[in-house]
mmCIF file of C-alpha atoms in Angstrom:
data_model
loop_
_atom_site.group_PDB
_atom_site.id
_atom_site.type_symbol
_atom_site.label_atom_id
_atom_site.label_comp_id
_atom_site.label_asym_id
_atom_site.label_seq_id
_atom_site.Cartn_x
_atom_site.Cartn_y
_atom_site.Cartn_z
ATOM 1 C CA UNK M 1 13.909 22.627 -25.813
ATOM 2 C CA UNK M 2 12.148 22.289 -22.681
ATOM 3 C CA UNK M 3 14.125 22.062 -19.470
ATOM 4 C CA UNK M 4 13.798 18.904 -17.217
ATOM 5 C CA UNK M 5 13.597 20.063 -13.500
ATOM 6 C CA UNK M 6 14.344 17.675 -10.451
ATOM 7 C CA UNK M 7 12.639 17.985 -7.180
ATOM 8 C CA UNK M 8 12.521 16.097 -3.910
ATOM 9 C CA UNK M 9 8.805 16.330 -2.469
ATOM 10 C CA UNK M 10 8.170 15.282 1.098
ATOM 11 C CA UNK M 11 4.598 14.476 2.440
ATOM 12 C CA UNK M 12 3.890 14.048 6.246
ATOM 13 C CA UNK M 13 0.522 13.241 7.715
ATOM 14 C CA UNK M 14 -1.202 9.766 7.374
ATOM 15 C CA UNK M 15 0.660 8.579 4.217
ATOM 16 C CA UNK M 16 1.810 5.188 5.319
ATOM 17 C CA UNK M 17 -0.475 2.174 5.310
ATOM 18 C CA UNK M 18 -3.192 3.823 3.099
ATOM 19 C CA UNK M 19 -1.793 2.922 -0.471
ATOM 20 C CA UNK M 20 0.174 6.033 -1.045
ATOM 21 C CA UNK M 21 3.247 4.774 -2.614
ATOM 22 C CA UNK M 22 1.162 2.899 -5.359
ATOM 23 C CA UNK M 23 -0.990 5.958 -5.918
ATOM 24 C CA UNK M 24 2.414 8.162 -6.262
ATOM 25 C CA UNK M 25 3.511 5.251 -8.742
ATOM 26 C CA UNK M 26 0.239 5.641 -10.947
ATOM 27 C CA UNK M 27 0.079 9.260 -10.703
ATOM 28 C CA UNK M 28 3.620 9.557 -12.141
ATOM 29 C CA UNK M 29 3.007 7.338 -14.960
ATOM 30 C CA UNK M 30 -0.123 9.429 -15.689
ATOM 31 C CA UNK M 31 1.920 12.755 -15.769
ATOM 32 C CA UNK M 32 5.075 11.226 -17.163
ATOM 33 C CA UNK M 33 7.253 11.944 -14.349
ATOM 34 C CA UNK M 34 10.295 9.852 -13.595
ATOM 35 C CA UNK M 35 12.186 9.118 -10.342
ATOM 36 C CA UNK M 36 11.062 7.307 -7.179
ATOM 37 C CA UNK M 37 8.905 7.258 -4.089
ATOM 38 C CA UNK M 38 9.624 5.556 -0.712
ATOM 39 C CA UNK M 39 8.791 5.559 2.992
ATOM 40 C CA UNK M 40 11.033 7.653 5.313
ATOM 41 C CA UNK M 41 10.100 6.944 8.939
ATOM 42 C CA UNK M 42 6.678 8.623 9.148
ATOM 43 C CA UNK M 43 6.738 10.436 5.983
ATOM 44 C CA UNK M 44 6.647 9.600 2.045
ATOM 45 C CA UNK M 45 9.683 11.109 0.012
ATOM 46 C CA UNK M 46 9.480 11.471 -3.755
ATOM 47 C CA UNK M 47 12.151 12.237 -6.419
ATOM 48 C CA UNK M 48 10.377 13.632 -9.412
ATOM 49 C CA UNK M 49 11.935 14.619 -12.742
ATOM 50 C CA UNK M 50 10.049 16.165 -15.373
ATOM 51 C CA UNK M 51 9.135 19.477 -17.140
ATOM 52 C CA UNK M 52 7.792 22.417 -15.108
ATOM 53 C CA UNK M 53 4.193 21.945 -16.238
ATOM 54 C CA UNK M 54 4.350 18.456 -15.346
ATOM 55 C CA UNK M 55 5.871 18.848 -11.767
ATOM 56 C CA UNK M 56 3.138 21.423 -11.090
ATOM 57 C CA UNK M 57 0.154 19.007 -12.296
ATOM 58 C CA UNK M 58 1.769 16.261 -10.572
ATOM 59 C CA UNK M 59 2.364 18.187 -7.146
ATOM 60 C CA UNK M 60 -1.150 19.531 -7.164
ATOM 61 C CA UNK M 61 -2.655 15.887 -7.659
ATOM 62 C CA UNK M 62 -0.788 14.409 -4.749
ATOM 63 C CA UNK M 63 -2.988 16.374 -2.580
ATOM 64 C CA UNK M 64 -6.310 16.649 -4.753
ATOM 65 C CA UNK M 65 -6.403 13.045 -5.679
ATOM 66 C CA UNK M 66 -5.121 11.416 -2.486
ATOM 67 C CA UNK M 67 -6.272 7.915 -1.508
ATOM 68 C CA UNK M 68 -9.580 7.946 0.682
ATOM 69 C CA UNK M 69 -7.935 6.702 3.708
ATOM 70 C CA UNK M 70 -4.896 9.155 3.638
ATOM 71 C CA UNK M 71 -4.572 12.634 5.118
ATOM 72 C CA UNK M 72 -1.227 14.014 3.653
ATOM 73 C CA UNK M 73 -0.014 17.113 4.846
ATOM 74 C CA UNK M 74 1.232 20.230 3.140
ATOM 75 C CA UNK M 75 4.052 19.567 0.323
ATOM 76 C CA UNK M 76 7.747 20.307 1.162
ATOM 77 C CA UNK M 77 9.495 20.642 -2.165
ATOM 78 C CA UNK M 78 13.099 21.429 -2.695
ATOM 79 C CA UNK M 79 15.397 21.346 -5.956
ATOM 80 C CA UNK M 80 17.516 18.201 -6.051
ATOM 81 C CA UNK M 81 20.300 17.032 -8.177
ATOM 82 C CA UNK M 82 19.056 14.950 -11.289
ATOM 83 C CA UNK M 83 19.493 11.028 -11.085
ATOM 84 C CA UNK M 84 18.720 10.762 -14.844
ATOM 85 C CA UNK M 85 15.806 8.263 -14.017
ATOM 86 C CA UNK M 86 14.400 6.631 -16.903
ATOM 87 C CA UNK M 87 11.430 5.309 -15.330
ATOM 88 C CA UNK M 88 9.583 5.529 -11.993
ATOM 89 C CA UNK M 89 9.790 3.000 -9.230
ATOM 90 C CA UNK M 90 9.072 2.250 -5.389
ATOM 91 C CA UNK M 91 12.129 1.984 -3.516
ATOM 92 C CA UNK M 92 12.871 0.303 -0.263
ATOM 93 C CA UNK M 93 11.961 2.159 2.807
ATOM 94 C CA UNK M 94 14.497 4.252 4.908
ATOM 95 C CA UNK M 95 14.258 4.437 8.669
ATOM 96 C CA UNK M 96 16.378 5.506 11.666
ATOM 97 C CA UNK M 97 15.626 9.119 12.265
ATOM 98 C CA UNK M 98 12.943 10.671 14.951
ATOM 99 C CA UNK M 99 9.566 11.396 12.919
ATOM 100 C CA UNK M 100 5.987 12.555 13.584
ATOM 101 C CA UNK M 101 4.223 9.193 13.475
ATOM 102 C CA UNK M 102 0.481 8.973 12.150
ATOM 103 C CA UNK M 103 -0.418 5.494 12.480
ATOM 104 C CA UNK M 104 -3.387 4.513 10.123
ATOM 105 C CA UNK M 105 -6.468 2.947 11.516
ATOM 106 C CA UNK M 106 -7.730 -0.274 10.573
ATOM 107 C CA UNK M 107 -10.220 -0.098 7.361
ATOM 108 C CA UNK M 108 -13.467 -1.628 7.041
ATOM 109 C CA UNK M 109 -13.579 -4.062 4.188
ATOM 110 C CA UNK M 110 -14.173 -2.058 0.785
ATOM 111 C CA UNK M 111 -16.776 -2.804 -1.753
ATOM 112 C CA UNK M 112 -14.397 -4.607 -4.274
ATOM 113 C CA UNK M 113 -13.052 -7.034 -1.488
ATOM 114 C CA UNK M 114 -16.808 -7.648 -0.393
ATOM 115 C CA UNK M 115 -17.467 -8.819 -3.810
ATOM 116 C CA UNK M 116 -14.415 -11.114 -3.902
ATOM 117 C CA UNK M 117 -15.450 -12.281 -0.494
ATOM 118 C CA UNK M 118 -18.967 -13.339 -1.676
ATOM 119 C CA UNK M 119 -18.011 -14.511 -4.957
ATOM 120 C CA UNK M 120 -17.657 -18.555 -5.061
ATOM 121 C CA UNK M 121 -15.302 -18.426 -8.121
ATOM 122 C CA UNK M 122 -12.829 -15.966 -6.395
ATOM 123 C CA UNK M 123 -9.761 -17.586 -4.679
ATOM 124 C CA UNK M 124 -10.484 -15.434 -1.602
ATOM 125 C CA UNK M 125 -14.155 -16.628 -1.530
ATOM 126 C CA UNK M 126 -15.189 -16.336 2.162
ATOM 127 C CA UNK M 127 -11.359 -15.488 3.296
ATOM 128 C CA UNK M 128 -11.801 -13.772 6.669
ATOM 129 C CA UNK M 129 -8.328 -12.080 6.129
ATOM 130 C CA UNK M 130 -9.214 -10.459 2.863
ATOM 131 C CA UNK M 131 -7.892 -7.084 2.345
ATOM 132 C CA UNK M 132 -6.227 -4.426 -0.293
ATOM 133 C CA UNK M 133 -4.624 -0.992 -0.182
ATOM 134 C CA UNK M 134 -7.905 0.837 0.443
ATOM 135 C CA UNK M 135 -9.293 -1.514 3.577
ATOM 136 C CA UNK M 136 -8.140 -4.097 6.059
ATOM 137 C CA UNK M 137 -6.136 -4.088 9.136
ATOM 138 C CA UNK M 138 -3.303 -1.520 9.697
ATOM 139 C CA UNK M 139 -3.152 -0.144 13.428
ATOM 140 C CA UNK M 140 -3.468 -3.803 14.647
ATOM 141 C CA UNK M 141 -0.842 -5.381 12.387
ATOM 142 C CA UNK M 142 2.108 -2.516 12.769
ATOM 143 C CA UNK M 143 5.071 -3.288 15.026
ATOM 144 C CA UNK M 144 7.184 -0.362 13.629
ATOM 145 C CA UNK M 145 7.517 2.467 11.042
ATOM 146 C CA UNK M 146 8.132 2.576 8.028
ATOM 147 C CA UNK M 147 5.018 0.644 7.039
ATOM 148 C CA UNK M 148 6.500 -2.426 5.100
ATOM 149 C CA UNK M 149 5.605 -6.171 5.459
ATOM 150 C CA UNK M 150 8.643 -7.131 7.704
ATOM 151 C CA UNK M 151 7.404 -4.268 10.390
ATOM 152 C CA UNK M 152 4.007 -6.065 10.659
ATOM 153 C CA UNK M 153 2.612 -9.245 12.140
ATOM 154 C CA UNK M 154 2.362 -10.731 8.578
ATOM 155 C CA UNK M 155 5.930 -11.014 8.358
ATOM 156 C CA UNK M 156 6.212 -14.461 9.027
ATOM 157 C CA UNK M 157 3.597 -15.497 6.070
ATOM 158 C CA UNK M 158 5.759 -15.885 3.066
ATOM 159 C CA UNK M 159 3.508 -14.700 -0.311
ATOM 160 C CA UNK M 160 2.509 -17.583 -2.514
ATOM 161 C CA UNK M 161 2.973 -17.024 -6.316
ATOM 162 C CA UNK M 162 -0.394 -15.535 -6.837
ATOM 163 C CA UNK M 163 -0.301 -12.996 -4.007
ATOM 164 C CA UNK M 164 3.282 -12.199 -5.187
ATOM 165 C CA UNK M 165 1.973 -11.519 -8.588
ATOM 166 C CA UNK M 166 -0.779 -8.998 -7.153
ATOM 167 C CA UNK M 167 1.605 -7.393 -4.843
ATOM 168 C CA UNK M 168 4.219 -6.706 -7.836
ATOM 169 C CA UNK M 169 1.607 -5.696 -10.499
ATOM 170 C CA UNK M 170 1.250 -1.712 -10.539
ATOM 171 C CA UNK M 171 -2.132 -2.113 -12.319
ATOM 172 C CA UNK M 172 -3.430 -4.206 -9.439
ATOM 173 C CA UNK M 173 -5.301 -2.593 -6.338
ATOM 174 C CA UNK M 174 -2.922 -4.938 -4.024
ATOM 175 C CA UNK M 175 0.234 -3.613 -5.538
ATOM 176 C CA UNK M 176 2.280 -3.204 -2.615
ATOM 177 C CA UNK M 177 -0.551 -4.131 -0.231
ATOM 178 C CA UNK M 178 1.526 -5.001 2.852
ATOM 179 C CA UNK M 179 -0.835 -7.228 4.425
ATOM 180 C CA UNK M 180 -1.907 -9.058 1.375
ATOM 181 C CA UNK M 181 -3.141 -12.921 2.005
ATOM 182 C CA UNK M 182 -5.069 -15.547 0.691
ATOM 183 C CA UNK M 183 -6.228 -18.920 2.018
ATOM 184 C CA UNK M 184 -3.060 -20.669 0.517
ATOM 185 C CA UNK M 185 -0.318 -18.446 2.142
ATOM 186 C CA UNK M 186 -2.026 -16.047 4.755
ATOM 187 C CA UNK M 187 -3.444 -16.992 8.287
ATOM 188 C CA UNK M 188 -6.500 -19.108 9.124
ATOM 189 C CA UNK M 189 -9.156 -19.072 11.965
ATOM 190 C CA UNK M 190 -10.223 -22.114 13.976
ATOM 191 C CA UNK M 191 -13.232 -22.308 15.896
ATOM 192 C CA UNK M 192 -12.729 -24.879 18.948
ATOM 193 C CA UNK M 193 -15.898 -26.084 20.465
ATOM 194 C CA UNK M 194 -15.807 -28.753 23.356
ATOM 195 C CA UNK M 195 -16.750 -31.405 20.834
ATOM 196 C CA UNK M 196 -14.206 -30.884 17.763
ATOM 197 C CA UNK M 197 -12.342 -28.268 15.849
ATOM 198 C CA UNK M 198 -13.966 -26.604 13.059
ATOM 199 C CA UNK M 199 -11.392 -24.918 10.709
ATOM 200 C CA UNK M 200 -12.558 -21.638 9.188
ATOM 201 C CA UNK M 201 -10.590 -21.601 5.832
ATOM 202 C CA UNK M 202 -11.145 -19.501 2.591
ATOM 203 C CA UNK M 203 -13.671 -21.839 1.445
ATOM 204 C CA UNK M 204 -15.916 -21.236 4.184
ATOM 205 C CA UNK M 205 -16.453 -20.427 7.790
ATOM 206 C CA UNK M 206 -17.878 -23.995 8.502
ATOM 207 C CA UNK M 207 -20.941 -25.997 7.470
ATOM 208 C CA UNK M 208 -24.306 -24.571 7.679
ATOM 209 C CA UNK M 209 -23.569 -20.963 7.528
#
């Protein structure tokens, strides 16, 4: 019978605010790894359980297939007691210790979000605050680490049912996208002239644009 090994993997560098935890989650599913991933101050910590060959492939992929906006540093791997996990999950973040902080820069809107932005049938059509795990504001939103919605300027905007569904769906590109928003639950812009206010909402940026 093949032995199951448990490892604690830590990655520093630019690994928060770049879709890294959702990436680790999907990678664990692909390689049949159980355990968890969480943000810890400026790093990402992973508890990984699996066979030796699975863990080796998983560890290599953490660096070779990392999200485009990320820049993970070298892996730190130690043996860890088994927690006998049956699934892989994203845990709540931990904070409190000093850390090397790598704040992610704001990202230019990605091709997928641009397609939604210009699609009249999409619920984010012309919504100026559109974003996902691969694009959108990061540096301008973050008030503290670890990178979670309560530590951003989006903390006062409660998610609507549709955004919550996307945020919790591992197969959605907005899985754990902390700035996720839409015209129903997110912020709006308003352009005010000396004559009258003109609301800039998800349905458009004003008449005649």
